[in-house]
Amino acid sequence: MCEANAYLIEENKENSLIMEAVDRVIPEEEGIRLVSIFGDQKFLKGYIHSLSLVDHKIFIKTERE
Amino acid sequence: MCEANAYLIEENKENSLIMEAVDRVIPEEEGIRLVSIFGDQKFLKGYIHSLSLVDHKIFIKTERE
């Protein structure tokens, strides 16, 4: 399988794991919806900052620079 | 391996393949840099719109909605 773990990047903090085994990231009006391969969903007021797929990592930020 | 193919989404057009086997997507001042597992790089004035990782797909848009 080719899912990835989603991490939140915050200034002056360590990256924190938001959701494991993310399949889809879908943009919505005020943010993004993460959907895991198990069907779990999580909505976040943020955007996809960067990807490192071979490491199975999606990085999310909540504030625009 | 867990790379994905990057597609450009454009209004009234079919999605077009930009790069295969993308490992990393890195934000830059004016857009994003795609880096494949082979080390190929491509810069685009755009942003990551959505992901469908089990399908190995990254969707890129060049214009904010």
Short mmCIF file of C-alpha atoms in Angstrom, two decimals, chain B residues 9-62:
data_model
loop_
_atom_site.label_atom_id
_atom_site.label_comp_id
_atom_site.label_asym_id
_atom_site.label_seq_id
_atom_site.Cartn_x
_atom_site.Cartn_y
_atom_site.Cartn_z
CA ILE B 9 -5.56 20.14 -13.01
CA GLU B 10 -6.77 22.85 -15.39
CA GLU B 11 -10.29 24.14 -15.95
CA ASN B 12 -12.03 22.61 -18.92
CA LYS B 13 -9.10 20.33 -19.70
CA GLU B 14 -8.22 16.76 -18.90
CA ASN B 15 -5.65 16.35 -16.15
CA SER B 16 -2.18 16.19 -17.66
CA LEU B 17 0.75 14.20 -16.33
CA ILE B 18 3.58 16.48 -15.19
CA MET B 19 6.02 14.05 -13.66
CA GLU B 20 6.15 10.35 -12.84
CA ALA B 21 7.59 8.74 -9.71
CA VAL B 22 7.53 11.89 -7.59
CA ASP B 23 9.15 11.48 -4.19
CA ARG B 24 9.29 15.00 -2.78
CA VAL B 25 7.28 18.16 -3.27
CA ILE B 26 9.00 21.17 -1.75
CA PRO B 27 7.48 24.65 -1.45
CA GLU B 28 9.50 27.54 -2.88
CA GLU B 29 8.98 31.27 -3.03
CA GLU B 30 6.80 31.31 -6.13
CA GLY B 31 5.60 27.73 -6.37
CA ILE B 32 6.66 24.16 -5.79
CA ARG B 33 9.53 21.94 -6.79
CA LEU B 34 8.83 18.32 -7.71
CA VAL B 35 11.67 15.83 -7.24
CA SER B 36 11.37 12.31 -8.60
CA ILE B 37 12.91 9.16 -7.14
CA PHE B 38 15.41 9.39 -10.01
CA GLY B 39 16.49 12.89 -8.96
CA ASP B 40 14.74 14.71 -11.80
CA GLN B 41 13.43 18.10 -10.73
CA LYS B 42 10.71 20.34 -12.07
CA PHE B 43 9.61 23.75 -10.80
CA LEU B 44 6.00 24.86 -11.19
CA LYS B 45 4.14 28.02 -10.26
CA GLY B 46 1.45 26.12 -8.46
CA TYR B 47 0.42 24.35 -5.29
CA ILE B 48 -0.63 20.89 -4.15
CA HIS B 49 -4.39 20.73 -4.64
CA SER B 50 -5.14 17.20 -3.45
CA LEU B 51 -3.76 13.69 -3.01
CA SER B 52 -4.95 10.19 -3.76
CA LEU B 53 -2.02 8.13 -2.57
CA VAL B 54 -3.41 4.63 -2.91
CA ASP B 55 -3.89 5.55 -6.60
CA HIS B 56 -0.38 7.07 -6.62
CA LYS B 57 -1.69 10.49 -7.62
CA ILE B 58 -0.76 14.04 -6.67
CA PHE B 59 -2.91 16.82 -8.12
CA ILE B 60 -1.37 20.23 -8.74
CA LYS B 61 -3.14 23.47 -9.56
CA THR B 62 -1.59 26.65 -10.84
#
